[in-house]
PDB file of C-alpha atoms in Angstrom:
ATOM      1  CA  MET A  15     193.593 199.889 179.971  1.00  0.00           C
ATOM      2  CA  ARG A  16     195.747 201.799 182.388  1.00  0.00           C
ATOM      3  CA  THR A  17     199.381 201.227 181.478  1.00  0.00           C
ATOM      4  CA  ALA A  18     202.349 201.787 183.790  1.00  0.00           C
ATOM      5  CA  LEU A  19     205.799 202.637 182.445  1.00  0.00           C
ATOM      6  CA  LEU A  20     208.670 201.725 184.757  1.00  0.00           C
ATOM      7  CA  GLN A  21     211.440 204.173 183.865  1.00  0.00           C
ATOM      8  CA  SER A  22     214.341 202.568 185.664  1.00  0.00           C
ATOM      9  CA  SER A  23     217.706 200.949 185.102  1.00  0.00           C
ATOM     10  CA  GLY A  24     217.089 198.722 188.087  1.00  0.00           C
ATOM     11  CA  ARG A  25     220.204 197.099 189.514  1.00  0.00           C
ATOM     12  CA  PRO A  26     222.597 196.451 186.596  1.00  0.00           C
ATOM     13  CA  GLY A  27     224.194 193.028 186.909  1.00  0.00           C
ATOM     14  CA  SER A  28     221.742 191.708 189.533  1.00  0.00           C
ATOM     15  CA  VAL A  29     218.788 189.648 188.344  1.00  0.00           C
ATOM     16  CA  ALA A  30     217.628 189.151 191.928  1.00  0.00           C
ATOM     17  CA  GLY A  31     217.812 192.895 192.579  1.00  0.00           C
ATOM     18  CA  ASN A  32     215.847 193.687 189.445  1.00  0.00           C
ATOM     19  CA  LEU A  33     213.157 191.176 190.314  1.00  0.00           C
ATOM     20  CA  LYS A  34     212.715 192.994 193.623  1.00  0.00           C
ATOM     21  CA  VAL A  35     212.501 196.385 191.888  1.00  0.00           C
ATOM     22  CA  LEU A  36     209.939 194.959 189.478  1.00  0.00           C
ATOM     23  CA  ASP A  37     207.841 193.443 192.265  1.00  0.00           C
ATOM     24  CA  GLU A  38     207.736 196.740 194.154  1.00  0.00           C
ATOM     25  CA  ALA A  39     206.796 198.658 190.999  1.00  0.00           C
ATOM     26  CA  ALA A  40     204.103 196.120 190.146  1.00  0.00           C
ATOM     27  CA  GLY A  41     202.549 196.670 193.553  1.00  0.00           C
ATOM     28  CA  ARG A  42     202.460 200.438 193.053  1.00  0.00           C
ATOM     29  CA  ALA A  43     201.138 200.110 189.511  1.00  0.00           C
ATOM     30  CA  ALA A  44     198.373 197.723 190.546  1.00  0.00           C
ATOM     31  CA  ALA A  45     197.375 200.020 193.422  1.00  0.00           C
ATOM     32  CA  ALA A  46     197.000 202.822 190.857  1.00  0.00           C
ATOM     33  CA  GLY A  47     194.688 200.674 188.741  1.00  0.00           C
ATOM     34  CA  ALA A  48     197.127 199.571 186.037  1.00  0.00           C
ATOM     35  CA  GLY A  49     196.383 196.470 183.995  1.00  0.00           C
ATOM     36  CA  LEU A  50     199.858 196.390 182.425  1.00  0.00           C
ATOM     37  CA  LEU A  51     203.387 197.265 183.555  1.00  0.00           C
ATOM     38  CA  VAL A  52     206.168 197.728 180.972  1.00  0.00           C
ATOM     39  CA  THR A  53     209.907 197.823 181.756  1.00  0.00           C
ATOM     40  CA  SER A  54     212.889 199.362 179.972  1.00  0.00           C
ATOM     41  CA  GLU A  55     215.202 197.445 177.613  1.00  0.00           C
ATOM     42  CA  LEU A  56     217.134 194.558 179.210  1.00  0.00           C
ATOM     43  CA  PHE A  57     215.666 195.479 182.583  1.00  0.00           C
ATOM     44  CA  LEU A  58     216.176 191.979 183.972  1.00  0.00           C
ATOM     45  CA  THR A  59     219.980 192.190 183.820  1.00  0.00           C
ATOM     46  CA  GLY A  60     221.040 195.721 182.940  1.00  0.00           C
ATOM     47  CA  TYR A  61     222.165 196.944 179.528  1.00  0.00           C
ATOM     48  CA  ALA A  62     225.805 198.099 179.562  1.00  0.00           C
ATOM     49  CA  ILE A  63     227.242 195.215 181.576  1.00  0.00           C
ATOM     50  CA  GLY A  64     229.668 193.763 179.016  1.00  0.00           C
ATOM     51  CA  ASP A  65     230.085 190.012 178.730  1.00  0.00           C
ATOM     52  CA  ASP A  66     227.926 189.504 181.823  1.00  0.00           C
ATOM     53  CA  ILE A  67     224.934 189.962 179.525  1.00  0.00           C
ATOM     54  CA  THR A  68     225.682 186.536 178.033  1.00  0.00           C
ATOM     55  CA  ALA A  69     226.339 184.898 181.382  1.00  0.00           C
ATOM     56  CA  LEU A  70     223.006 186.153 182.772  1.00  0.00           C
ATOM     57  CA  ALA A  71     220.904 185.165 179.749  1.00  0.00           C
ATOM     58  CA  GLU A  72     218.008 182.794 180.444  1.00  0.00           C
ATOM     59  CA  PRO A  73     215.480 180.885 178.334  1.00  0.00           C
ATOM     60  CA  ALA A  74     211.999 182.311 177.903  1.00  0.00           C
ATOM     61  CA  ASP A  75     210.701 179.758 180.414  1.00  0.00           C
ATOM     62  CA  GLY A  76     213.595 180.102 182.853  1.00  0.00           C
ATOM     63  CA  ASP A  77     213.686 180.857 186.569  1.00  0.00           C
ATOM     64  CA  ALA A  78     213.282 184.605 186.098  1.00  0.00           C
ATOM     65  CA  ALA A  79     210.267 184.082 183.851  1.00  0.00           C
ATOM     66  CA  ASP A  80     208.681 181.952 186.566  1.00  0.00           C
ATOM     67  CA  ALA A  81     209.410 184.625 189.184  1.00  0.00           C
ATOM     68  CA  ILE A  82     207.870 187.356 187.026  1.00  0.00           C
ATOM     69  CA  ALA A  83     204.804 185.205 186.379  1.00  0.00           C
ATOM     70  CA  ARG A  84     204.367 184.921 190.138  1.00  0.00           C
ATOM     71  CA  THR A  85     204.746 188.701 190.487  1.00  0.00           C
ATOM     72  CA  ALA A  86     202.089 189.270 187.819  1.00  0.00           C
ATOM     73  CA  THR A  87     199.707 186.858 189.548  1.00  0.00           C
ATOM     74  CA  ARG A  88     200.357 188.273 193.007  1.00  0.00           C
ATOM     75  CA  HIS A  89     199.580 191.830 191.915  1.00  0.00           C
ATOM     76  CA  GLY A  90     196.935 191.021 189.303  1.00  0.00           C
ATOM     77  CA  LEU A  91     198.414 192.810 186.304  1.00  0.00           C
ATOM     78  CA  ALA A  92     200.198 191.896 183.085  1.00  0.00           C
ATOM     79  CA  ILE A  93     203.946 192.533 182.835  1.00  0.00           C
ATOM     80  CA  ALA A  94     206.085 193.120 179.739  1.00  0.00           C
ATOM     81  CA  TYR A  95     209.774 192.765 180.576  1.00  0.00           C
ATOM     82  CA  SER A  96     212.943 192.852 178.475  1.00  0.00           C
ATOM     83  CA  TYR A  97     215.746 190.365 179.043  1.00  0.00           C
ATOM     84  CA  PRO A  98     218.620 188.517 177.324  1.00  0.00           C
ATOM     85  CA  GLU A  99     217.134 185.252 176.039  1.00  0.00           C
ATOM     86  CA  ARG A 100     219.278 182.157 175.618  1.00  0.00           C
ATOM     87  CA  THR A 101     218.208 179.692 172.918  1.00  0.00           C
ATOM     88  CA  ASP A 102     220.259 176.837 171.449  1.00  0.00           C
ATOM     89  CA  GLY A 103     223.628 178.478 171.906  1.00  0.00           C
ATOM     90  CA  THR A 104     222.552 181.973 170.824  1.00  0.00           C
ATOM     91  CA  VAL A 105     221.415 185.009 172.812  1.00  0.00           C
ATOM     92  CA  HIS A 106     218.645 187.394 171.752  1.00  0.00           C
ATOM     93  CA  ASN A 107     217.631 190.791 173.087  1.00  0.00           C
ATOM     94  CA  SER A 108     214.041 189.874 173.918  1.00  0.00           C
ATOM     95  CA  LEU A 109     210.745 191.124 175.297  1.00  0.00           C
ATOM     96  CA  GLN A 110     208.211 188.843 176.956  1.00  0.00           C
ATOM     97  CA  LEU A 111     204.585 189.626 177.807  1.00  0.00           C
ATOM     98  CA  VAL A 112     203.048 187.795 180.753  1.00  0.00           C
ATOM     99  CA  SER A 113     199.347 187.987 181.599  1.00  0.00           C
ATOM    100  CA  ALA A 114     197.866 188.783 184.998  1.00  0.00           C
ATOM    101  CA  ASP A 115     197.357 185.054 185.606  1.00  0.00           C
ATOM    102  CA  GLY A 116     201.015 184.296 184.846  1.00  0.00           C
ATOM    103  CA  THR A 117     200.545 182.955 181.315  1.00  0.00           C
ATOM    104  CA  ARG A 118     203.343 183.747 178.867  1.00  0.00           C
ATOM    105  CA  LEU A 119     201.447 185.431 176.015  1.00  0.00           C
ATOM    106  CA  ALA A 120     204.178 186.482 173.579  1.00  0.00           C
ATOM    107  CA  ASN A 121     207.948 186.649 173.206  1.00  0.00           C
ATOM    108  CA  TYR A 122     209.704 188.953 170.743  1.00  0.00           C
ATOM    109  CA  ARG A 123     213.366 189.037 169.686  1.00  0.00           C
ATOM    110  CA  LYS A 124     214.810 192.398 168.646  1.00  0.00           C
ATOM    111  CA  THR A 125     215.229 192.465 164.875  1.00  0.00           C
ATOM    112  CA  HIS A 126     217.379 195.583 164.439  1.00  0.00           C
ATOM    113  CA  LEU A 127     220.482 195.591 166.617  1.00  0.00           C
ATOM    114  CA  PHE A 128     222.141 198.897 167.519  1.00  0.00           C
ATOM    115  CA  GLY A 129     225.867 199.479 167.808  1.00  0.00           C
ATOM    116  CA  SER A 130     228.866 197.228 168.259  1.00  0.00           C
ATOM    117  CA  PHE A 131     227.842 196.010 171.732  1.00  0.00           C
ATOM    118  CA  GLU A 132     224.545 194.556 170.546  1.00  0.00           C
ATOM    119  CA  HIS A 133     226.017 193.086 167.366  1.00  0.00           C
ATOM    120  CA  GLU A 134     228.738 191.397 169.417  1.00  0.00           C
ATOM    121  CA  HIS A 135     226.443 189.869 172.040  1.00  0.00           C
ATOM    122  CA  PHE A 136     223.088 189.229 170.349  1.00  0.00           C
ATOM    123  CA  THR A 137     221.624 187.407 167.384  1.00  0.00           C
ATOM    124  CA  PRO A 138     218.848 189.419 165.692  1.00  0.00           C
ATOM    125  CA  GLY A 139     215.353 188.010 165.567  1.00  0.00           C
ATOM    126  CA  ASP A 140     213.591 187.377 162.276  1.00  0.00           C
ATOM    127  CA  GLN A 141     209.911 187.785 163.169  1.00  0.00           C
ATOM    128  CA  PRO A 142     208.928 191.453 162.679  1.00  0.00           C
ATOM    129  CA  VAL A 143     205.381 191.305 164.040  1.00  0.00           C
ATOM    130  CA  VAL A 144     204.649 189.585 167.343  1.00  0.00           C
ATOM    131  CA  GLN A 145     201.279 190.248 168.970  1.00  0.00           C
ATOM    132  CA  ALA A 146     198.998 189.086 171.770  1.00  0.00           C
ATOM    133  CA  GLU A 147     195.477 189.878 172.904  1.00  0.00           C
ATOM    134  CA  LEU A 148     195.294 191.579 176.289  1.00  0.00           C
ATOM    135  CA  ASN A 149     192.222 193.088 177.946  1.00  0.00           C
ATOM    136  CA  GLY A 150     190.471 193.582 174.612  1.00  0.00           C
ATOM    137  CA  LEU A 151     193.493 195.160 172.899  1.00  0.00           C
ATOM    138  CA  THR A 152     195.874 193.801 170.299  1.00  0.00           C
ATOM    139  CA  VAL A 153     199.298 194.395 171.821  1.00  0.00           C
ATOM    140  CA  GLY A 154     202.430 194.393 169.650  1.00  0.00           C
ATOM    141  CA  LEU A 155     206.068 194.130 170.703  1.00  0.00           C
ATOM    142  CA  LEU A 156     209.202 195.927 169.477  1.00  0.00           C
ATOM    143  CA  ILE A 157     212.447 196.944 171.200  1.00  0.00           C
ATOM    144  CA  CYS A 158     214.231 200.321 171.060  1.00  0.00           C
ATOM    145  CA  TYR A 159     215.980 200.784 167.679  1.00  0.00           C
ATOM    146  CA  ASP A 160     213.226 198.730 165.989  1.00  0.00           C
ATOM    147  CA  VAL A 161     210.710 201.583 166.257  1.00  0.00           C
ATOM    148  CA  GLU A 162     213.066 203.984 164.486  1.00  0.00           C
ATOM    149  CA  PHE A 163     212.456 202.033 161.267  1.00  0.00           C
ATOM    150  CA  PRO A 164     209.068 203.196 159.939  1.00  0.00           C
ATOM    151  CA  GLU A 165     208.522 199.849 158.238  1.00  0.00           C
ATOM    152  CA  ASN A 166     208.323 198.088 161.591  1.00  0.00           C
ATOM    153  CA  ALA A 167     205.618 200.291 163.048  1.00  0.00           C
ATOM    154  CA  ARG A 168     203.679 200.247 159.774  1.00  0.00           C
ATOM    155  CA  ALA A 169     203.787 196.440 159.700  1.00  0.00           C
ATOM    156  CA  HIS A 170     202.191 196.465 163.145  1.00  0.00           C
ATOM    157  CA  ALA A 171     199.560 198.966 162.041  1.00  0.00           C
ATOM    158  CA  LEU A 172     198.625 196.801 159.079  1.00  0.00           C
ATOM    159  CA  ALA A 173     198.452 193.764 161.369  1.00  0.00           C
ATOM    160  CA  GLY A 174     196.004 195.564 163.664  1.00  0.00           C
ATOM    161  CA  THR A 175     198.186 196.444 166.646  1.00  0.00           C
ATOM    162  CA  ASP A 176     196.379 198.803 169.043  1.00  0.00           C
ATOM    163  CA  LEU A 177     199.141 199.260 171.611  1.00  0.00           C
ATOM    164  CA  LEU A 178     202.810 198.905 170.677  1.00  0.00           C
ATOM    165  CA  LEU A 179     205.193 198.196 173.562  1.00  0.00           C
ATOM    166  CA  VAL A 180     208.756 199.469 173.067  1.00  0.00           C
ATOM    167  CA  PRO A 181     211.236 199.013 175.913  1.00  0.00           C
ATOM    168  CA  THR A 182     214.318 201.080 175.110  1.00  0.00           C
ATOM    169  CA  ALA A 183     217.825 202.042 176.176  1.00  0.00           C
ATOM    170  CA  LEU A 184     217.822 205.432 174.484  1.00  0.00           C
ATOM    171  CA  MET A 185     220.945 207.393 175.290  1.00  0.00           C
ATOM    172  CA  HIS A 186     222.123 210.957 174.829  1.00  0.00           C
ATOM    173  CA  PRO A 187     222.186 212.703 172.385  1.00  0.00           C
ATOM    174  CA  PHE A 188     219.239 210.897 170.790  1.00  0.00           C
ATOM    175  CA  GLN A 189     216.459 212.168 173.056  1.00  0.00           C
ATOM    176  CA  PHE A 190     214.623 213.529 170.002  1.00  0.00           C
ATOM    177  CA  VAL A 191     213.500 209.944 169.363  1.00  0.00           C
ATOM    178  CA  ALA A 192     211.457 209.968 172.569  1.00  0.00           C
ATOM    179  CA  GLU A 193     210.330 213.559 172.143  1.00  0.00           C
ATOM    180  CA  SER A 194     209.460 213.571 168.424  1.00  0.00           C
ATOM    181  CA  VAL A 195     209.832 210.267 166.576  1.00  0.00           C
ATOM    182  CA  VAL A 196     207.672 208.154 168.871  1.00  0.00           C
ATOM    183  CA  PRO A 197     204.633 210.503 168.898  1.00  0.00           C
ATOM    184  CA  VAL A 198     204.868 210.744 165.101  1.00  0.00           C
ATOM    185  CA  ARG A 199     204.990 206.951 164.795  1.00  0.00           C
ATOM    186  CA  ALA A 200     201.851 206.724 166.931  1.00  0.00           C
ATOM    187  CA  PHE A 201     200.058 209.308 164.777  1.00  0.00           C
ATOM    188  CA  GLU A 202     201.056 208.034 161.350  1.00  0.00           C
ATOM    189  CA  ASN A 203     200.159 204.454 162.299  1.00  0.00           C
ATOM    190  CA  GLN A 204     197.069 205.189 164.403  1.00  0.00           C
ATOM    191  CA  MET A 205     198.056 203.323 167.528  1.00  0.00           C
ATOM    192  CA  TYR A 206     199.245 203.875 171.072  1.00  0.00           C
ATOM    193  CA  ILE A 207     202.967 203.449 171.734  1.00  0.00           C
ATOM    194  CA  ALA A 208     204.411 202.794 175.186  1.00  0.00           C
ATOM    195  CA  TYR A 209     208.083 203.766 174.964  1.00  0.00           C
ATOM    196  CA  VAL A 210     209.925 202.949 178.203  1.00  0.00           C
ATOM    197  CA  ASN A 211     213.512 204.049 178.749  1.00  0.00           C
ATOM    198  CA  ARG A 212     216.411 203.499 181.105  1.00  0.00           C
ATOM    199  CA  VAL A 213     217.934 206.364 183.111  1.00  0.00           C
ATOM    200  CA  GLY A 214     221.269 207.351 184.554  1.00  0.00           C
ATOM    201  CA  GLN A 215     224.813 206.272 183.765  1.00  0.00           C
ATOM    202  CA  GLU A 216     225.965 202.765 182.834  1.00  0.00           C
ATOM    203  CA  ASP A 217     229.588 202.380 181.828  1.00  0.00           C
ATOM    204  CA  GLU A 218     230.115 205.179 179.264  1.00  0.00           C
ATOM    205  CA  LEU A 219     226.427 205.515 178.394  1.00  0.00           C
ATOM    206  CA  GLU A 220     224.023 208.099 179.785  1.00  0.00           C
ATOM    207  CA  PHE A 221     220.388 207.151 179.255  1.00  0.00           C
ATOM    208  CA  ALA A 222     217.907 209.894 178.455  1.00  0.00           C
ATOM    209  CA  GLY A 223     214.718 208.881 180.287  1.00  0.00           C
ATOM    210  CA  LEU A 224     211.690 210.690 178.794  1.00  0.00           C
ATOM    211  CA  SER A 225     209.517 207.562 178.698  1.00  0.00           C
ATOM    212  CA  THR A 226     206.151 208.237 177.137  1.00  0.00           C
ATOM    213  CA  LEU A 227     202.792 206.785 176.222  1.00  0.00           C
ATOM    214  CA  ALA A 228     201.866 208.467 172.923  1.00  0.00           C
ATOM    215  CA  GLY A 229     198.347 208.335 171.516  1.00  0.00           C
ATOM    216  CA  PRO A 230     197.036 208.011 167.943  1.00  0.00           C
ATOM    217  CA  ASP A 231     196.645 211.797 167.833  1.00  0.00           C
ATOM    218  CA  GLY A 232     200.397 212.203 168.365  1.00  0.00           C
ATOM    219  CA  VAL A 233     199.909 213.561 171.885  1.00  0.00           C
ATOM    220  CA  ALA A 234     201.910 212.235 174.837  1.00  0.00           C
ATOM    221  CA  ARG A 235     199.450 210.970 177.440  1.00  0.00           C
ATOM    222  CA  THR A 236     202.267 210.891 179.984  1.00  0.00           C
ATOM    223  CA  ARG A 237     205.925 211.841 179.910  1.00  0.00           C
ATOM    224  CA  ALA A 238     208.567 210.937 182.457  1.00  0.00           C
ATOM    225  CA  GLY A 239     211.511 213.153 183.318  1.00  0.00           C
ATOM    226  CA  ARG A 240     215.181 212.214 183.564  1.00  0.00           C
ATOM    227  CA  GLY A 241     215.112 210.178 186.778  1.00  0.00           C
ATOM    228  CA  GLU A 242     213.704 206.935 188.168  1.00  0.00           C
ATOM    229  CA  GLU A 243     209.948 207.165 187.779  1.00  0.00           C
ATOM    230  CA  LEU A 244     206.738 205.163 187.430  1.00  0.00           C
ATOM    231  CA  VAL A 245     204.272 206.963 185.171  1.00  0.00           C
ATOM    232  CA  LEU A 246     200.786 205.864 184.135  1.00  0.00           C
ATOM    233  CA  ALA A 247     198.300 206.682 181.397  1.00  0.00           C
ATOM    234  CA  ASP A 248     195.214 205.118 179.852  1.00  0.00           C
ATOM    235  CA  VAL A 249     194.906 203.373 176.494  1.00  0.00           C
ATOM    236  CA  ASP A 250     191.360 204.214 175.383  1.00  0.00           C
ATOM    237  CA  PRO A 251     189.902 201.904 172.692  1.00  0.00           C
ATOM    238  CA  VAL A 252     187.006 204.301 172.085  1.00  0.00           C
ATOM    239  CA  LEU A 253     189.347 207.190 171.316  1.00  0.00           C
ATOM    240  CA  LEU A 254     191.462 204.864 169.187  1.00  0.00           C
ATOM    241  CA  ALA A 255     188.474 203.774 167.095  1.00  0.00           C
ATOM    242  CA  ALA A 256     187.347 207.378 166.587  1.00  0.00           C
ATOM    243  CA  SER A 257     190.855 208.465 165.620  1.00  0.00           C
ATOM    244  CA  ARG A 258     191.158 205.668 163.081  1.00  0.00           C
ATOM    245  CA  GLU A 259     187.810 206.620 161.594  1.00  0.00           C
ATOM    246  CA  ASN A 260     188.889 210.239 161.160  1.00  0.00           C
ATOM    247  CA  ASN A 261     192.482 209.695 160.049  1.00  0.00           C
ATOM    248  CA  PRO A 262     192.769 208.425 156.442  1.00  0.00           C
ATOM    249  CA  TYR A 263     196.459 207.443 156.380  1.00  0.00           C
ATOM    250  CA  LEU A 264     195.989 203.683 156.314  1.00  0.00           C
ATOM    251  CA  ARG A 265     192.955 203.827 154.011  1.00  0.00           C
ATOM    252  CA  ASP A 266     194.664 206.148 151.534  1.00  0.00           C
ATOM    253  CA  ARG A 267     197.835 204.103 151.141  1.00  0.00           C
ATOM    254  CA  ARG A 268     198.791 202.967 147.622  1.00  0.00           C
ATOM    255  CA  PRO A 269     201.002 199.929 148.299  1.00  0.00           C
ATOM    256  CA  GLY A 270     201.556 199.310 144.603  1.00  0.00           C
ATOM    257  CA  LEU A 271     203.683 202.453 144.435  1.00  0.00           C
ATOM    258  CA  TYR A 272     206.002 201.504 147.296  1.00  0.00           C
ATOM    259  CA  GLY A 273     207.557 198.242 146.149  1.00  0.00           C
ATOM    260  CA  PRO A 274     211.060 197.817 144.743  1.00  0.00           C
ATOM    261  CA  ARG A 275     211.599 199.066 141.209  1.00  0.00           C
ATOM    262  CA  GLY A 276     213.795 197.466 138.605  1.00  0.00           C
TER     263      GLY A 276
END
């Protein structure tokens, strides 16, 4: 499945503006043969926008979700987008996957919040593994800081995730996460990882770009630079199956040695 990574910060503070950016990118991705388009973290609203993040939060089935479902249907590709989700008086940093026919397939709430801004504005999720079936692949969802905890990626590997989607707001000086950690996670867990970053300056934060689709061999199939960019690469289930056959990591695990000790 050809997967498009939309490395963009969109229009911080403007949901309508970001929906337009997403629609234009979906058209380009579909024209290039993509079956899936993935955005950066909190693409719908912007990341470093202060208390506006709460004011712009929407439910998973809100107006923006309906608009993105129409975009997916119009262009004939699935879309995974990150947004602030409002539920029963709380706000989550969330990621929703919508199919090419507009069906909402999965919704994930970030479980590991980063920094004072996120802890102040979001409630962490409590479901570590969220998956959906898409075009013959088992697709898993995480957000940014989540993938830096090896337990999260390993939980997805053990649950059979083929392609892990990770929208992110990775900032300087942590670019080594995109360059080194993500490819290693893909290799040690025998999966593809689509890691999609923001770019440019927001408030005091400078985002690092470097979005990548890493394969189960630890090789980046595509790598964006430091600016606004739409990059594409293929997730190959045949290569994935062969890699899993040849790599013994998951088969050679000894879970009995890893539990807590008294």
